[in-house]
Amino acid sequence: MGTDNYYSVKEDVQKYIDGCKTKMNVRTHKVFGRAVLAGMMIAFGASASNVAAHAVTNVGLSRLVAGCVFPVGLMMVVLLGAELFTGDCLMAMGNAEGACTIWDLIKFLFVVYVGNFVGSILLAVVNVISGQLNYSSGLLGAYTIKVAMGKVNMSFGQALCSGILCNILVCAAVLMAMCARDIVGKLFACFFTIMLFVVAGYEHCIANMYYIPAGLIAARNQNYVQVAMDTYGYTADQLASLNLYGFFVKNLVPVTIGNIIGGAVLGLILLYLHGYDKKKAA
């Protein structure tokens, strides 16, 4: 059993399953609104992590710096009750326990995914218009292009596996935050686990809805492109790979599939290990 400070894993799993039933009764427009909010929050974290890391040349240190900033996005999602697609992949537990049908789950996840996309894209556009990418004489804009380039040039297998590993950690963070009974505990649960996935360089489909569109927009600015060529050695032919095909087909599709697998597998494993035994209960 849990204590005054936290719920046990068994209690946490049941609490999440009960929450699935509640989510199925929320009106679609409210689910969509919460999803847009979550997309913006994750995009805020992604944007700030780029700012923090863009001038750090050491790769490991750069990832560590980004990892210390990005988790704020998930903290806001958790504390403000927003709907994040990657975390909601845990709802496979609810489906397995009869809290929702597979069709209702698919519809719910679709609405959340679209809402996250809208929120992330909106933040990316407004961020670029704000002039943020001009930091360091356009180096932030060039770095934004670099980040996007790395994502659209992964193989399908790389993106898929990276997505699986990412969402194991993201969903672990969500459940750990639910275990905590106080705000500080929830924040710590989010921070360290999400920092781990960022430092490791795993792929998060909703974060990529900011990173890649921001890179696509930045690539239309010749100043940012020139700085990217001078700083990172890109050629015009290489930069041509940063396009909508690369965004959707080479990254978003495999990463999304990987995120679904990672979240669902973690949820079902925890359900098997810590779910209530119905036979004993009977």
Short mmCIF file of N, CA and C in Angstrom, two decimals, residues 67-175:
data_model
loop_
_atom_site.label_atom_id
_atom_site.label_comp_id
_atom_site.label_asym_id
_atom_site.label_seq_id
_atom_site.Cartn_x
_atom_site.Cartn_y
_atom_site.Cartn_z
N GLY A 67 18.03 18.86 -21.64
CA GLY A 67 17.29 17.96 -20.77
C GLY A 67 16.86 18.59 -19.47
N CYS A 68 17.57 19.61 -19.04
CA CYS A 68 17.22 20.30 -17.80
C CYS A 68 16.08 21.30 -18.01
N VAL A 69 15.81 21.67 -19.27
CA VAL A 69 14.80 22.67 -19.57
C VAL A 69 13.50 22.05 -20.10
N PHE A 70 13.63 21.09 -21.00
CA PHE A 70 12.46 20.52 -21.68
C PHE A 70 11.39 19.96 -20.74
N PRO A 71 11.75 19.32 -19.62
CA PRO A 71 10.72 18.71 -18.76
C PRO A 71 9.66 19.66 -18.24
N VAL A 72 9.93 20.97 -18.26
CA VAL A 72 8.93 21.93 -17.79
C VAL A 72 7.64 21.78 -18.60
N GLY A 73 7.77 21.42 -19.87
CA GLY A 73 6.58 21.23 -20.71
C GLY A 73 5.66 20.17 -20.15
N LEU A 74 6.21 19.01 -19.79
CA LEU A 74 5.38 17.93 -19.24
C LEU A 74 4.87 18.29 -17.85
N MET A 75 5.66 19.02 -17.09
CA MET A 75 5.20 19.46 -15.77
C MET A 75 3.90 20.25 -15.91
N MET A 76 3.86 21.17 -16.88
CA MET A 76 2.66 21.98 -17.10
C MET A 76 1.49 21.11 -17.54
N VAL A 77 1.76 20.14 -18.41
CA VAL A 77 0.71 19.23 -18.87
C VAL A 77 0.10 18.47 -17.70
N VAL A 78 0.95 17.93 -16.84
CA VAL A 78 0.49 17.12 -15.71
C VAL A 78 -0.31 17.96 -14.71
N LEU A 79 0.20 19.13 -14.37
CA LEU A 79 -0.43 19.93 -13.33
C LEU A 79 -1.68 20.67 -13.80
N LEU A 80 -1.78 20.94 -15.10
CA LEU A 80 -2.91 21.70 -15.61
C LEU A 80 -3.97 20.83 -16.28
N GLY A 81 -3.80 19.51 -16.22
CA GLY A 81 -4.82 18.61 -16.74
C GLY A 81 -5.00 18.64 -18.24
N ALA A 82 -3.92 18.90 -18.97
CA ALA A 82 -3.98 18.88 -20.43
C ALA A 82 -3.87 17.44 -20.94
N GLU A 83 -4.20 17.23 -22.21
CA GLU A 83 -4.19 15.88 -22.79
C GLU A 83 -3.03 15.74 -23.78
N LEU A 84 -2.09 14.87 -23.44
CA LEU A 84 -0.92 14.64 -24.28
C LEU A 84 -1.00 13.24 -24.89
N PHE A 85 -0.89 13.16 -26.20
CA PHE A 85 -1.04 11.89 -26.92
C PHE A 85 -0.12 10.81 -26.37
N THR A 86 1.14 11.14 -26.17
CA THR A 86 2.10 10.12 -25.75
C THR A 86 1.74 9.53 -24.39
N GLY A 87 1.36 10.38 -23.45
CA GLY A 87 0.94 9.88 -22.15
C GLY A 87 -0.34 9.07 -22.22
N ASP A 88 -1.24 9.48 -23.12
CA ASP A 88 -2.52 8.78 -23.25
C ASP A 88 -2.39 7.41 -23.91
N CYS A 89 -1.22 7.09 -24.45
CA CYS A 89 -1.00 5.74 -24.98
C CYS A 89 -1.10 4.70 -23.86
N LEU A 90 -0.96 5.14 -22.62
CA LEU A 90 -1.15 4.26 -21.47
C LEU A 90 -2.58 3.76 -21.35
N MET A 91 -3.49 4.39 -22.07
CA MET A 91 -4.89 4.00 -21.99
C MET A 91 -5.14 2.60 -22.54
N ALA A 92 -4.10 2.00 -23.10
CA ALA A 92 -4.19 0.58 -23.47
C ALA A 92 -4.54 -0.26 -22.24
N MET A 93 -4.10 0.20 -21.06
CA MET A 93 -4.47 -0.47 -19.81
C MET A 93 -5.98 -0.43 -19.61
N GLY A 94 -6.56 0.75 -19.85
CA GLY A 94 -8.00 0.90 -19.68
C GLY A 94 -8.78 0.02 -20.63
N ASN A 95 -8.30 -0.07 -21.87
CA ASN A 95 -8.95 -0.94 -22.85
C ASN A 95 -8.88 -2.41 -22.43
N ALA A 96 -7.71 -2.81 -21.92
CA ALA A 96 -7.53 -4.20 -21.49
C ALA A 96 -8.44 -4.55 -20.32
N GLU A 97 -8.77 -3.55 -19.51
CA GLU A 97 -9.62 -3.78 -18.33
C GLU A 97 -11.08 -3.44 -18.58
N GLY A 98 -11.43 -3.13 -19.83
CA GLY A 98 -12.82 -2.85 -20.16
C GLY A 98 -13.30 -1.46 -19.82
N ALA A 99 -12.37 -0.55 -19.52
CA ALA A 99 -12.76 0.83 -19.19
C ALA A 99 -13.17 1.60 -20.44
N CYS A 100 -12.72 1.15 -21.61
CA CYS A 100 -13.08 1.78 -22.87
C CYS A 100 -12.94 0.75 -23.99
N THR A 101 -13.75 0.91 -25.03
CA THR A 101 -13.64 0.01 -26.17
C THR A 101 -12.46 0.44 -27.04
N ILE A 102 -11.99 -0.44 -27.89
CA ILE A 102 -10.86 -0.10 -28.75
C ILE A 102 -11.24 1.03 -29.70
N TRP A 103 -12.49 1.04 -30.17
CA TRP A 103 -12.93 2.10 -31.07
C TRP A 103 -12.98 3.45 -30.36
N ASP A 104 -13.52 3.47 -29.15
CA ASP A 104 -13.55 4.72 -28.38
C ASP A 104 -12.14 5.21 -28.08
N LEU A 105 -11.23 4.28 -27.81
CA LEU A 105 -9.84 4.65 -27.53
C LEU A 105 -9.19 5.26 -28.76
N ILE A 106 -9.41 4.67 -29.92
CA ILE A 106 -8.84 5.19 -31.16
C ILE A 106 -9.37 6.59 -31.45
N LYS A 107 -10.68 6.79 -31.28
CA LYS A 107 -11.27 8.11 -31.51
C LYS A 107 -10.68 9.14 -30.55
N PHE A 108 -10.55 8.76 -29.29
CA PHE A 108 -10.00 9.67 -28.29
C PHE A 108 -8.57 10.06 -28.63
N LEU A 109 -7.74 9.07 -28.95
CA LEU A 109 -6.35 9.34 -29.27
C LEU A 109 -6.22 10.18 -30.53
N PHE A 110 -7.10 9.97 -31.50
CA PHE A 110 -7.06 10.75 -32.74
C PHE A 110 -7.33 12.23 -32.44
N VAL A 111 -8.35 12.50 -31.63
CA VAL A 111 -8.68 13.88 -31.28
C VAL A 111 -7.51 14.53 -30.54
N VAL A 112 -6.92 13.80 -29.61
CA VAL A 112 -5.78 14.33 -28.84
C VAL A 112 -4.59 14.59 -29.76
N TYR A 113 -4.32 13.67 -30.67
CA TYR A 113 -3.18 13.80 -31.59
C TYR A 113 -3.34 15.05 -32.46
N VAL A 114 -4.52 15.23 -33.02
CA VAL A 114 -4.77 16.41 -33.86
C VAL A 114 -4.66 17.69 -33.04
N GLY A 115 -5.21 17.67 -31.84
CA GLY A 115 -5.12 18.84 -30.97
C GLY A 115 -3.68 19.18 -30.61
N ASN A 116 -2.90 18.17 -30.27
CA ASN A 116 -1.47 18.37 -29.98
C ASN A 116 -0.76 18.98 -31.18
N PHE A 117 -1.10 18.48 -32.38
CA PHE A 117 -0.49 18.98 -33.62
C PHE A 117 -0.80 20.47 -33.81
N VAL A 118 -2.06 20.82 -33.63
CA VAL A 118 -2.48 22.22 -33.79
C VAL A 118 -1.74 23.12 -32.80
N GLY A 119 -1.69 22.70 -31.54
CA GLY A 119 -1.02 23.51 -30.52
C GLY A 119 0.46 23.68 -30.78
N SER A 120 1.13 22.61 -31.19
CA SER A 120 2.57 22.67 -31.45
C SER A 120 2.88 23.54 -32.65
N ILE A 121 2.12 23.37 -33.74
CA ILE A 121 2.33 24.17 -34.95
C ILE A 121 2.08 25.64 -34.67
N LEU A 122 1.01 25.92 -33.94
CA LEU A 122 0.68 27.30 -33.60
C LEU A 122 1.82 27.97 -32.85
N LEU A 123 2.37 27.27 -31.87
CA LEU A 123 3.48 27.82 -31.09
C LEU A 123 4.71 28.02 -31.95
N ALA A 124 4.97 27.08 -32.87
CA ALA A 124 6.13 27.19 -33.76
C ALA A 124 6.03 28.44 -34.63
N VAL A 125 4.85 28.67 -35.20
CA VAL A 125 4.65 29.83 -36.07
C VAL A 125 4.80 31.13 -35.30
N VAL A 126 4.13 31.23 -34.16
CA VAL A 126 4.19 32.45 -33.36
C VAL A 126 5.61 32.69 -32.86
N ASN A 127 6.30 31.62 -32.49
CA ASN A 127 7.67 31.74 -32.00
C ASN A 127 8.59 32.34 -33.05
N VAL A 128 8.46 31.86 -34.29
CA VAL A 128 9.30 32.38 -35.37
C VAL A 128 8.97 33.85 -35.64
N ILE A 129 7.67 34.17 -35.66
CA ILE A 129 7.26 35.55 -35.90
C ILE A 129 7.78 36.47 -34.80
N SER A 130 7.90 35.95 -33.59
CA SER A 130 8.37 36.77 -32.46
C SER A 130 9.82 37.21 -32.61
N GLY A 131 10.55 36.57 -33.52
CA GLY A 131 11.95 36.92 -33.72
C GLY A 131 12.92 36.16 -32.84
N GLN A 132 12.42 35.16 -32.12
CA GLN A 132 13.29 34.42 -31.21
C GLN A 132 14.48 33.79 -31.92
N LEU A 133 14.27 33.31 -33.15
CA LEU A 133 15.34 32.60 -33.86
C LEU A 133 16.49 33.51 -34.27
N ASN A 134 16.33 34.82 -34.05
CA ASN A 134 17.42 35.76 -34.36
C ASN A 134 18.52 35.76 -33.30
N TYR A 135 18.28 35.08 -32.17
CA TYR A 135 19.28 35.07 -31.10
C TYR A 135 20.65 34.66 -31.64
N SER A 136 21.69 35.26 -31.07
CA SER A 136 23.08 34.96 -31.44
C SER A 136 23.32 35.16 -32.93
N SER A 137 22.79 36.27 -33.44
CA SER A 137 22.98 36.62 -34.86
C SER A 137 22.49 35.53 -35.81
N GLY A 138 21.40 34.90 -35.45
CA GLY A 138 20.81 33.88 -36.30
C GLY A 138 21.29 32.47 -36.01
N LEU A 139 22.17 32.31 -35.02
CA LEU A 139 22.67 30.97 -34.70
C LEU A 139 21.55 30.07 -34.18
N LEU A 140 20.60 30.65 -33.43
CA LEU A 140 19.48 29.85 -32.94
C LEU A 140 18.64 29.35 -34.12
N GLY A 141 18.46 30.20 -35.13
CA GLY A 141 17.73 29.77 -36.32
C GLY A 141 18.45 28.64 -37.02
N ALA A 142 19.78 28.75 -37.11
CA ALA A 142 20.59 27.70 -37.74
C ALA A 142 20.53 26.41 -36.92
N TYR A 143 20.56 26.55 -35.61
CA TYR A 143 20.49 25.37 -34.73
C TYR A 143 19.13 24.69 -34.86
N THR A 144 18.09 25.50 -35.01
CA THR A 144 16.74 24.96 -35.20
C THR A 144 16.69 24.13 -36.48
N ILE A 145 17.35 24.60 -37.52
CA ILE A 145 17.45 23.84 -38.77
C ILE A 145 18.22 22.55 -38.54
N LYS A 146 19.31 22.64 -37.79
CA LYS A 146 20.14 21.46 -37.52
C LYS A 146 19.34 20.38 -36.78
N VAL A 147 18.59 20.79 -35.77
CA VAL A 147 17.79 19.83 -35.00
C VAL A 147 16.78 19.13 -35.91
N ALA A 148 16.10 19.92 -36.74
CA ALA A 148 15.12 19.35 -37.66
C ALA A 148 15.78 18.42 -38.67
N MET A 149 16.96 18.80 -39.16
CA MET A 149 17.68 17.98 -40.14
C MET A 149 18.01 16.61 -39.56
N GLY A 150 18.43 16.58 -38.32
CA GLY A 150 18.76 15.31 -37.69
C GLY A 150 17.56 14.39 -37.59
N LYS A 151 16.38 14.97 -37.44
CA LYS A 151 15.17 14.18 -37.26
C LYS A 151 14.62 13.64 -38.58
N VAL A 152 14.72 14.42 -39.66
CA VAL A 152 14.15 13.97 -40.94
C VAL A 152 15.10 13.07 -41.71
N ASN A 153 16.31 12.89 -41.21
CA ASN A 153 17.28 12.04 -41.90
C ASN A 153 17.55 10.73 -41.16
N MET A 154 16.65 10.37 -40.24
CA MET A 154 16.75 9.08 -39.57
C MET A 154 16.12 8.00 -40.47
N SER A 155 16.59 6.76 -40.33
CA SER A 155 15.93 5.66 -41.03
C SER A 155 14.63 5.33 -40.30
N PHE A 156 13.74 4.59 -40.97
CA PHE A 156 12.47 4.21 -40.36
C PHE A 156 12.71 3.43 -39.07
N GLY A 157 13.64 2.49 -39.11
CA GLY A 157 13.93 1.67 -37.94
C GLY A 157 14.48 2.47 -36.78
N GLN A 158 15.36 3.43 -37.09
CA GLN A 158 15.92 4.29 -36.04
C GLN A 158 14.82 5.10 -35.37
N ALA A 159 13.97 5.73 -36.19
CA ALA A 159 12.90 6.56 -35.65
C ALA A 159 11.90 5.73 -34.85
N LEU A 160 11.58 4.53 -35.34
CA LEU A 160 10.64 3.65 -34.65
C LEU A 160 11.16 3.24 -33.28
N CYS A 161 12.39 2.74 -33.25
CA CYS A 161 12.97 2.27 -31.97
C CYS A 161 13.18 3.41 -31.00
N SER A 162 13.60 4.57 -31.52
CA SER A 162 13.79 5.73 -30.66
C SER A 162 12.46 6.18 -30.08
N GLY A 163 11.39 6.07 -30.87
CA GLY A 163 10.05 6.42 -30.38
C GLY A 163 9.57 5.47 -29.30
N ILE A 164 9.87 4.19 -29.46
CA ILE A 164 9.49 3.20 -28.43
C ILE A 164 10.17 3.53 -27.11
N LEU A 165 11.48 3.74 -27.16
CA LEU A 165 12.24 4.01 -25.94
C LEU A 165 11.79 5.31 -25.28
N CYS A 166 11.51 6.31 -26.12
CA CYS A 166 11.07 7.60 -25.59
C CYS A 166 9.80 7.46 -24.77
N ASN A 167 8.80 6.78 -25.34
CA ASN A 167 7.51 6.78 -24.65
C ASN A 167 7.45 5.82 -23.47
N ILE A 168 8.37 4.89 -23.40
CA ILE A 168 8.48 4.11 -22.17
C ILE A 168 8.80 5.06 -21.02
N LEU A 169 9.72 5.99 -21.28
CA LEU A 169 10.12 6.95 -20.24
C LEU A 169 9.05 7.99 -19.98
N VAL A 170 8.42 8.50 -21.05
CA VAL A 170 7.38 9.52 -20.86
C VAL A 170 6.21 8.95 -20.06
N CYS A 171 5.77 7.74 -20.42
CA CYS A 171 4.65 7.13 -19.70
C CYS A 171 5.03 6.75 -18.27
N ALA A 172 6.29 6.38 -18.08
CA ALA A 172 6.76 6.13 -16.72
C ALA A 172 6.68 7.42 -15.90
N ALA A 173 7.04 8.54 -16.53
CA ALA A 173 6.97 9.83 -15.84
C ALA A 173 5.54 10.18 -15.46
N VAL A 174 4.60 9.93 -16.38
CA VAL A 174 3.19 10.22 -16.12
C VAL A 174 2.68 9.40 -14.93
N LEU A 175 2.98 8.11 -14.92
CA LEU A 175 2.52 7.25 -13.83
C LEU A 175 3.20 7.60 -12.51
#
